Coordinates of C-alpha atoms and ligand atoms in Angstrom, one line a residue:
M1 CA -2.8 34.2 -24.0
A2 CA -1.1 31.4 -22.2
K3 CA -3.3 28.3 -21.9
V4 CA -3.7 26.2 -18.8
A5 CA -3.0 22.7 -19.8
Q6 CA -4.8 19.9 -18.0
I7 CA -2.3 17.4 -16.8
K8 CA -3.6 14.0 -17.9
A9 CA -3.5 10.9 -15.8
G10 CA -2.6 8.9 -18.9
W11 CA -5.6 6.6 -19.1
N12 CA -5.9 4.7 -22.4
F13 CA -8.6 2.2 -21.8
D14 CA -10.1 -0.5 -24.0
N15 CA -12.9 -2.8 -22.7
S16 CA -12.5 -6.0 -24.8
Y17 CA -14.1 -8.2 -22.2
L18 CA -17.4 -6.5 -22.9
R19 CA -17.3 -7.9 -26.4
L20 CA -17.6 -11.4 -25.0
P21 CA -21.1 -13.0 -24.8
E22 CA -22.9 -11.4 -21.9
I23 CA -23.1 -14.5 -19.7
F24 CA -19.4 -13.8 -18.9
F25 CA -19.9 -10.6 -16.9
T26 CA -22.3 -8.2 -15.3
Q27 CA -21.8 -4.5 -16.0
I28 CA -21.7 -2.8 -12.6
K29 CA -20.0 0.1 -11.0
P30 CA -17.8 -0.1 -7.8
I31 CA -19.7 1.1 -4.8
P32 CA -18.3 4.4 -3.5
V33 CA -16.7 4.6 -0.1
R34 CA -16.8 7.3 2.6
A35 CA -13.3 8.7 2.8
P36 CA -10.7 7.3 0.4
E37 CA -7.1 7.8 1.5
M38 CA -4.1 6.5 -0.4
V39 CA -2.0 4.2 1.7
I40 CA 0.5 3.1 -0.9
F41 CA 1.0 3.8 -4.6
N42 CA 3.3 2.0 -7.0
R43 CA 4.9 4.8 -9.0
S44 CA 7.2 2.7 -11.1
L45 CA 4.3 0.3 -12.1
A46 CA 2.2 3.4 -12.9
V47 CA 4.9 4.7 -15.2
S48 CA 5.3 1.4 -17.0
L49 CA 1.5 1.4 -17.6
G50 CA 1.8 4.9 -19.2
L51 CA 0.1 6.6 -16.3
N52 CA 1.2 9.8 -14.7
P53 CA 2.2 9.1 -11.1
D54 CA 2.2 12.7 -10.0
V55 CA -1.5 13.0 -11.0
L56 CA -2.5 9.8 -9.5
Q57 CA -0.6 9.4 -6.3
G58 CA -2.6 11.9 -4.2
E59 CA -6.3 12.5 -3.6
A60 CA -7.3 12.2 -7.2
G61 CA -5.8 8.7 -7.3
A62 CA -7.4 7.8 -4.0
E63 CA -10.8 8.6 -5.5
V64 CA -10.1 6.5 -8.6
F65 CA -8.6 3.5 -6.8
A66 CA -11.3 3.4 -4.2
G67 CA -13.9 3.2 -7.0
N68 CA -15.5 6.6 -6.2
R69 CA -14.5 8.1 -9.6
L70 CA -14.1 6.2 -12.8
P71 CA -11.0 6.7 -15.0
A72 CA -11.8 8.0 -18.5
G73 CA -12.9 5.2 -20.7
A74 CA -13.5 2.7 -17.9
K75 CA -16.6 0.5 -18.3
P76 CA -16.6 -1.6 -15.1
L77 CA -17.8 -5.1 -14.8
A78 CA -17.8 -8.1 -12.6
Q79 CA -16.6 -11.3 -14.2
A80 CA -18.5 -14.6 -14.0
Y81 CA -16.6 -17.8 -13.3
G82 CA -16.9 -21.1 -11.6
G83 CA -14.2 -23.2 -9.9
H84 CA -13.3 -26.3 -8.0
Q85 CA -12.7 -25.2 -4.4
F86 CA -10.8 -27.8 -2.4
G87 CA -12.0 -30.3 -5.0
Y88 CA -15.7 -29.3 -5.2
F89 CA -17.1 -27.4 -8.2
T90 CA -19.2 -24.3 -7.6
M91 CA -20.4 -21.1 -9.2
L92 CA -18.3 -18.1 -8.1
G93 CA -17.5 -14.8 -10.0
D94 CA -16.2 -11.5 -8.8
G95 CA -18.0 -11.1 -5.5
R96 CA -16.0 -8.1 -4.4
A97 CA -14.0 -7.1 -7.4
H98 CA -14.6 -4.8 -10.5
L99 CA -12.7 -5.0 -13.7
L100 CA -12.3 -1.3 -14.7
G101 CA -11.1 -2.1 -18.1
E102 CA -7.8 -2.7 -19.9
Q103 CA -5.1 -0.1 -20.0
I104 CA -3.1 -0.1 -23.2
T105 CA 0.5 0.9 -22.5
P106 CA 2.5 3.3 -24.7
D107 CA 4.3 0.2 -26.1
G108 CA 1.0 -1.5 -27.0
R109 CA 0.6 -4.0 -24.2
R110 CA -2.7 -4.6 -22.6
F111 CA -3.3 -4.9 -18.8
D112 CA -6.4 -5.5 -16.8
L113 CA -7.0 -3.0 -14.0
Q114 CA -9.2 -4.5 -11.3
L115 CA -10.4 -3.2 -8.0
K116 CA -10.6 -5.7 -5.2
G117 CA -12.8 -4.9 -2.2
S118 CA -14.9 -2.4 -4.2
G119 CA -18.4 -3.6 -3.2
R120 CA -21.1 -6.1 -3.8
T121 CA -21.9 -7.6 -7.2
P122 CA -24.5 -10.2 -8.4
Y123 CA -21.8 -12.8 -7.6
S124 CA -21.3 -11.8 -3.9
R125 CA -23.5 -14.6 -2.5
S126 CA -23.5 -13.9 1.3
G127 CA -20.3 -11.8 1.2
D128 CA -20.2 -8.1 1.9
G129 CA -18.1 -7.2 -1.2
R130 CA -15.4 -5.6 0.9
A131 CA -11.8 -6.3 1.9
T132 CA -9.8 -5.2 4.9
L133 CA -6.5 -3.3 5.0
G134 CA -4.2 -6.1 6.3
P135 CA -4.9 -8.6 3.5
M136 CA -4.8 -6.0 0.8
L137 CA -1.4 -4.8 1.9
R138 CA -0.3 -8.4 2.2
E139 CA -1.3 -9.0 -1.4
Y140 CA 0.6 -5.8 -2.4
I141 CA 3.8 -6.8 -0.6
I142 CA 3.8 -10.5 -1.7
S143 CA 2.9 -9.8 -5.3
E144 CA 5.5 -7.1 -5.7
A145 CA 8.1 -9.4 -4.0
M146 CA 7.2 -12.2 -6.4
Y147 CA 7.6 -9.9 -9.3
A148 CA 11.1 -8.9 -8.1
L149 CA 11.9 -12.6 -7.7
G150 CA 11.1 -13.1 -11.4
V151 CA 7.9 -15.1 -10.8
P152 CA 5.0 -14.4 -13.2
T153 CA 2.4 -12.6 -11.1
T154 CA -0.4 -10.1 -11.0
R155 CA 0.9 -6.8 -9.6
S156 CA -0.3 -4.1 -7.3
L157 CA -0.8 -0.5 -8.3
A158 CA -2.4 1.0 -5.2
V159 CA -4.0 0.3 -1.8
V160 CA -6.6 2.9 -0.6
R161 CA -8.2 3.0 2.8
T162 CA -12.0 3.4 2.5
G163 CA -12.6 5.2 5.8
E164 CA -15.2 2.5 6.5
G165 CA -15.1 -0.4 9.0
V166 CA -15.5 -3.9 7.7
R167 CA -17.1 -6.5 10.0
R168 CA -14.9 -9.7 10.3
E169 CA -14.3 -11.4 13.7
K170 CA -14.0 -7.8 14.7
V171 CA -14.5 -4.5 12.8
L172 CA -11.4 -3.9 10.7
P173 CA -10.4 -1.0 8.5
G174 CA -11.7 -1.4 4.9
A175 CA -9.4 -1.1 1.9
V176 CA -9.4 -1.5 -1.9
L177 CA -6.5 -2.9 -3.9
C178 CA -5.9 -2.0 -7.5
R179 CA -4.6 -5.1 -9.1
V180 CA -2.9 -5.2 -12.5
A181 CA -2.8 -8.4 -14.6
A182 CA -2.0 -9.5 -18.2
G183 CA -5.4 -11.1 -17.8
H184 CA -8.0 -12.3 -15.3
L185 CA -9.2 -15.3 -17.3
R186 CA -9.1 -18.4 -15.1
V187 CA -9.5 -22.1 -15.6
G188 CA -12.7 -21.4 -13.7
T189 CA -13.9 -19.1 -16.5
F190 CA -13.8 -22.0 -18.9
Q191 CA -15.4 -24.3 -16.4
F192 CA -18.2 -21.7 -16.1
A193 CA -18.6 -21.7 -19.9
A194 CA -18.6 -25.4 -20.2
T195 CA -21.1 -25.9 -17.4
W196 CA -23.6 -23.1 -18.0
G197 CA -22.9 -21.8 -21.5
K198 CA -23.7 -23.0 -25.0
F199 CA -21.0 -24.3 -27.3
A200 CA -20.9 -20.9 -29.1
E201 CA -20.1 -19.2 -25.8
L202 CA -17.3 -21.6 -24.9
K203 CA -15.9 -21.1 -28.4
A204 CA -16.2 -17.3 -28.1
L205 CA -14.3 -17.4 -24.8
A206 CA -11.5 -19.6 -26.4
D207 CA -11.3 -17.3 -29.4
Y208 CA -11.0 -14.3 -27.1
T209 CA -8.3 -16.0 -25.1
L210 CA -6.3 -16.9 -28.3
Q211 CA -6.5 -13.3 -29.5
R212 CA -5.5 -11.9 -26.2
H213 CA -2.8 -14.3 -25.0
F214 CA -1.7 -16.5 -27.9
P215 CA -2.4 -14.6 -31.1
E216 CA 0.4 -16.5 -32.9
Y217 CA -1.8 -19.7 -32.8
K218 CA -5.3 -18.2 -33.6
N219 CA -5.3 -19.2 -37.3
E220 CA -4.0 -22.7 -36.8
A221 CA -6.4 -25.6 -37.5
D222 CA -5.8 -27.0 -34.0
C223 CA -5.7 -23.6 -32.3
Y224 CA -7.7 -24.8 -29.2
L225 CA -5.3 -27.6 -28.5
K226 CA -2.5 -25.2 -29.0
L227 CA -4.2 -22.9 -26.4
Y228 CA -4.3 -25.8 -24.0
E229 CA -0.7 -26.8 -24.6
Q230 CA 0.4 -23.2 -24.0
V231 CA -1.4 -23.0 -20.7
V232 CA 0.0 -26.3 -19.7
D233 CA 3.5 -25.0 -20.5
R234 CA 3.0 -21.7 -18.6
Q235 CA 1.6 -23.4 -15.5
A236 CA 4.4 -25.9 -15.5
K237 CA 6.9 -23.0 -15.6
L238 CA 5.0 -21.0 -13.0
I239 CA 4.7 -23.8 -10.5
A240 CA 8.3 -24.8 -11.0
K241 CA 9.2 -21.2 -10.1
W242 CA 7.0 -21.4 -6.9
Q243 CA 8.8 -24.5 -5.8
L244 CA 12.2 -23.0 -6.5
V245 CA 11.6 -19.9 -4.3
G246 CA 9.7 -21.9 -1.7
F247 CA 6.3 -20.1 -2.3
I248 CA 3.2 -21.8 -1.1
H249 CA 0.0 -20.4 -2.7
G250 CA -2.4 -21.9 -0.2
V251 CA -5.6 -21.9 -2.3
M252 CA -4.9 -23.5 -5.6
N253 CA -8.5 -23.7 -6.5
T254 CA -9.3 -23.7 -10.3
D255 CA -10.7 -20.2 -10.1
N256 CA -7.3 -19.1 -8.8
M257 CA -5.4 -20.5 -11.7
T258 CA -4.9 -18.0 -14.6
I259 CA -4.7 -18.7 -18.3
S260 CA -2.0 -16.0 -18.5
G261 CA 0.3 -18.1 -16.3
E262 CA 0.4 -15.4 -13.6
T263 CA 0.2 -16.1 -9.9
I264 CA -3.1 -14.7 -8.7
D265 CA -5.1 -14.2 -5.4
Y266 CA -2.7 -13.9 -2.6
G267 CA -4.8 -15.1 0.3
P268 CA -3.4 -17.5 2.8
C269 CA -0.1 -17.8 0.9
A270 CA 3.4 -17.7 2.4
F271 CA 7.0 -18.5 1.9
M272 CA 8.4 -21.6 3.5
D273 CA 11.1 -21.2 6.1
T274 CA 12.3 -24.6 7.3
Y275 CA 12.4 -27.0 4.3
D276 CA 9.5 -29.5 4.6
P277 CA 7.4 -30.6 1.7
A278 CA 4.4 -31.0 4.0
T279 CA 4.3 -27.3 4.9
V280 CA 0.8 -25.9 4.8
F281 CA -0.1 -22.3 5.8
S282 CA -3.7 -22.0 5.1
S283 CA -5.8 -22.4 8.3
I284 CA -8.7 -23.9 6.2
D285 CA -6.5 -26.5 4.4
H286 CA -7.0 -29.3 6.9
E287 CA -5.9 -32.1 4.7
G288 CA -2.9 -30.5 3.3
R289 CA -4.3 -30.6 -0.2
Y290 CA -2.3 -27.5 -1.1
A291 CA 0.9 -28.2 0.9
Y292 CA 4.2 -27.2 -0.7
G293 CA 5.1 -30.6 -1.9
N294 CA 1.6 -31.1 -3.5
Q295 CA 1.6 -28.0 -5.6
P296 CA 3.0 -29.6 -8.8
E297 CA 0.5 -32.4 -8.7
I298 CA -2.4 -30.1 -7.9
G299 CA -1.3 -28.0 -10.9
G300 CA -1.8 -31.2 -13.0
W301 CA -5.2 -31.8 -11.4
N302 CA -6.4 -28.3 -12.2
L303 CA -5.1 -28.6 -15.8
A304 CA -7.1 -31.8 -16.2
R305 CA -10.3 -29.9 -15.2
F306 CA -9.3 -27.2 -17.8
A307 CA -9.0 -29.9 -20.5
E308 CA -12.5 -31.3 -19.6
A309 CA -13.9 -27.8 -20.1
L310 CA -12.2 -27.5 -23.5
L311 CA -13.1 -31.0 -24.8
P312 CA -15.8 -30.0 -27.2
L313 CA -13.4 -27.7 -28.9
F314 CA -10.7 -30.3 -29.4
H315 CA -12.7 -32.7 -31.5
T316 CA -16.4 -33.4 -32.4
N317 CA -15.7 -37.0 -31.4
Q318 CA -15.5 -37.2 -27.7
E319 CA -13.2 -40.1 -27.5
Q320 CA -10.7 -38.5 -29.8
A321 CA -11.0 -35.3 -27.9
V322 CA -10.1 -37.1 -24.7
E323 CA -7.1 -38.7 -26.4
L324 CA -5.8 -35.3 -27.6
A325 CA -6.3 -33.8 -24.2
Q326 CA -4.6 -36.6 -22.4
E327 CA -1.6 -36.4 -24.7
A328 CA -1.2 -32.7 -24.0
L329 CA -1.7 -33.1 -20.3
D330 CA 0.9 -35.9 -20.1
Q331 CA 3.4 -33.2 -21.1
Y332 CA 2.8 -31.3 -17.9
E333 CA 4.9 -33.5 -15.6
L334 CA 7.8 -33.6 -18.1
L335 CA 7.7 -29.8 -18.6
Y336 CA 7.4 -29.2 -14.9
K337 CA 10.4 -31.4 -14.2
K338 CA 12.4 -29.8 -17.0
Y339 CA 11.8 -26.2 -15.6
W340 CA 12.3 -27.3 -12.0
L341 CA 15.6 -29.1 -12.7
A342 CA 16.9 -26.2 -14.9
G343 CA 16.1 -23.9 -12.0
M344 CA 17.8 -26.1 -9.4
R345 CA 20.9 -26.5 -11.6
A346 CA 21.2 -22.7 -11.6
K347 CA 20.7 -22.6 -7.8
L348 CA 23.7 -24.9 -7.5
G349 CA 25.8 -23.0 -10.0
L350 CA 25.6 -25.6 -12.8
F351 CA 25.6 -24.4 -16.4
N352 CA 25.6 -27.7 -18.2
T353 CA 23.6 -30.8 -17.7
H354 CA 24.5 -34.2 -16.4
E355 CA 22.3 -37.3 -15.9
D356 CA 23.0 -37.4 -12.1
D357 CA 21.9 -33.8 -11.5
E358 CA 18.5 -34.7 -10.2
T359 CA 19.9 -37.1 -7.7
L360 CA 22.4 -34.5 -6.5
V361 CA 19.5 -32.0 -6.0
V362 CA 17.2 -34.5 -4.3
E363 CA 19.9 -35.6 -1.9
L364 CA 20.5 -32.0 -0.8
L365 CA 16.7 -31.5 -0.3
N366 CA 16.5 -34.7 1.7
L367 CA 19.3 -33.5 3.9
M368 CA 17.6 -30.2 4.4
E369 CA 14.5 -32.0 5.4
Q370 CA 16.3 -34.3 7.8
Y371 CA 18.2 -31.5 9.5
Q372 CA 15.2 -29.1 9.4
V373 CA 17.1 -26.2 8.0
D374 CA 15.9 -23.0 6.4
Y375 CA 15.2 -23.4 2.6
T376 CA 16.2 -20.0 1.4
N377 CA 19.2 -19.6 3.7
T378 CA 20.7 -22.9 2.9
F379 CA 21.0 -21.9 -0.8
R380 CA 22.1 -18.4 0.3
A381 CA 24.9 -20.0 2.4
L382 CA 25.9 -22.3 -0.4
T383 CA 26.1 -19.2 -2.7
L384 CA 28.3 -17.3 -0.2
G385 CA 30.4 -20.3 0.8
E386 CA 29.3 -19.8 4.4
T387 CA 29.0 -23.5 5.2
N388 CA 31.2 -23.8 8.3
S389 CA 28.6 -23.8 10.9
G390 CA 25.1 -25.1 11.5
K391 CA 23.6 -28.6 12.0
L392 CA 23.4 -29.5 8.3
F393 CA 26.7 -28.0 7.2
C394 CA 28.6 -29.7 10.1
S395 CA 27.1 -33.1 9.3
R396 CA 29.1 -36.0 7.8
E397 CA 26.3 -36.4 5.2
F398 CA 26.7 -32.9 4.0
A399 CA 30.5 -33.2 3.7
A400 CA 29.9 -36.2 1.4
W401 CA 27.3 -34.3 -0.6
R402 CA 29.6 -31.3 -0.9
K403 CA 32.3 -33.5 -2.4
L404 CA 29.9 -34.7 -5.1
W405 CA 28.8 -31.1 -5.8
Q406 CA 32.4 -29.8 -6.0
K407 CA 33.2 -32.6 -8.4
R408 CA 30.2 -31.8 -10.4
L409 CA 31.2 -28.1 -10.6
Q410 CA 34.6 -29.2 -12.0
Q411 CA 32.7 -30.8 -15.0
Q412 CA 32.1 -27.4 -16.6
R413 CA 34.3 -24.7 -18.0
E414 CA 32.9 -21.7 -16.2
T415 CA 35.1 -19.9 -13.7
A416 CA 34.4 -19.6 -10.0
E417 CA 33.2 -16.0 -10.5
E418 CA 30.8 -17.1 -13.2
V419 CA 29.4 -19.8 -10.8
L420 CA 29.1 -17.3 -8.0
S421 CA 27.3 -14.9 -10.3
L422 CA 24.8 -17.5 -11.5
M423 CA 24.1 -18.6 -7.9
K424 CA 23.6 -15.0 -6.8
R425 CA 21.1 -14.5 -9.7
S426 CA 19.3 -17.8 -8.8
N427 CA 19.2 -17.7 -5.0
P428 CA 17.4 -14.8 -3.4
A429 CA 19.2 -13.2 -0.4
V430 CA 15.8 -12.2 1.0
I431 CA 12.2 -13.3 0.7
P432 CA 9.1 -11.9 2.3
R433 CA 9.3 -14.0 5.4
N434 CA 6.1 -14.3 7.3
Y435 CA 7.2 -12.6 10.5
L436 CA 8.6 -9.6 8.5
V437 CA 5.3 -9.3 6.6
E438 CA 3.3 -9.5 9.8
E439 CA 5.5 -6.8 11.5
A440 CA 4.9 -4.5 8.5
L441 CA 1.2 -5.2 8.6
A442 CA 0.8 -4.7 12.3
A443 CA 2.6 -1.3 12.1
A444 CA 0.3 -0.3 9.2
V445 CA -3.0 -1.5 10.5
E446 CA -2.6 -1.0 14.2
R447 CA -0.5 2.2 14.2
E448 CA -1.0 3.7 10.8
D449 CA 2.7 3.6 10.5
Y450 CA 3.5 2.6 6.9
S451 CA 7.3 3.1 7.1
V452 CA 8.0 -0.5 8.2
M453 CA 6.2 -1.8 5.1
K454 CA 7.9 0.7 2.8
N455 CA 11.3 -0.3 4.1
L456 CA 10.5 -3.9 3.6
L457 CA 9.2 -3.3 0.1
Q458 CA 12.4 -1.6 -0.8
I459 CA 14.5 -4.5 0.4
L460 CA 12.3 -7.0 -1.4
A461 CA 12.5 -5.0 -4.7
A462 CA 16.0 -6.3 -5.3
P463 CA 16.1 -9.8 -3.8
F464 CA 19.3 -10.8 -5.6
A465 CA 21.3 -7.8 -4.6
Y466 CA 23.1 -9.3 -1.6
T467 CA 23.6 -6.0 0.1
A468 CA 24.7 -5.6 3.7
E469 CA 21.4 -3.9 4.4
Q470 CA 19.6 -7.1 3.5
E471 CA 21.3 -9.2 6.0
K472 CA 19.0 -8.6 8.9
Y473 CA 16.0 -9.3 6.7
A474 CA 17.4 -12.7 5.9
A475 CA 17.2 -14.0 9.4
P476 CA 14.8 -17.0 9.9
P477 CA 11.9 -16.6 12.3
L478 CA 12.4 -17.2 16.0
P479 CA 11.1 -20.6 17.2
S480 CA 8.2 -18.8 18.9
E481 CA 7.0 -17.5 15.5
V482 CA 6.6 -21.0 14.2
P483 CA 4.2 -22.6 13.2
Y484 CA 2.7 -19.8 11.1
R485 CA -0.9 -19.8 9.9
T486 CA -2.5 -17.4 7.5
F487 CA -6.3 -17.1 7.8
C488 CA -8.9 -16.7 5.1
G489 CA -10.7 -13.9 6.9
T490 CA -9.8 -11.5 4.2
Ligands
AMP501 P1 -10.9 -16.2 -3.2 O1 -10.8 -17.2 -2.1 O2 -10.4 -14.8 -2.9 O3 -10.4 -16.7 -4.5 O4 -12.5 -15.9 -3.4 C1 -13.4 -17.0 -3.7 C2 -14.7 -16.4 -4.1 O5 -15.3 -15.7 -3.0 C3 -14.7 -15.3 -5.2 O6 -15.8 -15.5 -6.0 C4 -14.7 -14.0 -4.4 O7 -15.2 -13.0 -5.2 C5 -15.6 -14.4 -3.3 N1 -15.5 -13.5 -2.1 C6 -14.4 -13.5 -1.2 N2 -14.6 -12.6 -0.2 C7 -15.8 -12.0 -0.5 C8 -16.5 -10.9 0.1 N3 -16.1 -10.3 1.3 N4 -17.7 -10.6 -0.4 C9 -18.1 -11.2 -1.5 N5 -17.5 -12.1 -2.2 C10 -16.3 -12.6 -1.7
MG502 MG1 -10.0 -16.1 -6.2

């Protein structure tokens, strides 16, 4: 007799976080919602995780990604962590998120699956544990755009409407995002351990982190210093990439800095239009602490806080521990500069290195600031050789700069085609501009029209393609759309 095979969703969960000492989490289930409805589902990400998109994209997936039904093998928990928020240390934790567990992919990689907006936890403080549709779709769009831009990031698997209203300044549609990450460990997780845990608990967390993210160092005598050095390196690389694409995170608190080196927590973030290092988007960042031009330095500040948490693991003698930490932290600036300059060389089509390269780059950026031109589109125009019009390109200063650049391009063997190809790979033709994202969100939230967002996502999935279709998405905002502010009412 023929058998009816049950088509499997492809879950293959482990729950290694539960093997940490119990101060690091609370086991708790997502709180079910009234009427889950799938808004957007990331089929290609699902496939790469070993999941069956046909099983998960419909109602069954909506149930799972809303938190109403647990995937096989999931043992949900809320993570405990602390963090410096705008410079002040406090206890935090997942106040509206549940880690379902870790999906092991067919090729053996491990990814956290976390629901965001899935209900109250012991770490909710006065919050309602919920999230609204606009900000969850915003995280989906920007995180997927960052991924396509080659920036390490958490990713977005699905957004589900809950069928419930969420009270903010007004009542807004509720939603849950399913976020995928190589790991949700944060600098703030270590600060939590160092502040409220025992030495053994801090050590257990560090050992877990080594096993999970840096297994090649776990048996070395100075493995904890290696762990620190690796995070310094990853963050230097990450923040250099942010600067190169003009991304402003907006809330670089230590709880929003991952150990995995992925960008996390897309709240009041945005891409810069006109080049200005002082650009701030977050409406709550009054002092410009997290302005575009400050991001590299804040990265260093956060890493100093990370070192402080790890000190007891570096050496039993505190003075010596501080010395080791300082030496490792001092590398950050150098690494950052190295990654940034390498990225800038590529943006200018340079394959080899020359001692004057940094000056060449800085002079261009200064001109961009002086002439108030669009960051992305200036590099786009340089790539395409479209430099015959516009206030910057028509200036005498730019003509002088271009001569130096052309001369510099002569100092390498690569052909014009090779230069063009490098520049196209290094300068996105499109970014998720604020006004485009807002248009997509307005259509989705106000009219339940998801087509605008889906078209935008398709364009942003190949930012280096330079297709004709992308041209209209490359336009900078109209003057009336500036200045742009993102709000924390998420
Ligand atoms: P974020 O700014 O998203 O990094 O969040 C900072 C902290 O506030 C984290 O501990 C979040 O879990 C918590 N949080 C943010 N929104 C809510 C909410 N609506 N309910 C409960 N906790 C929240
Ligand atoms: Mg956060």
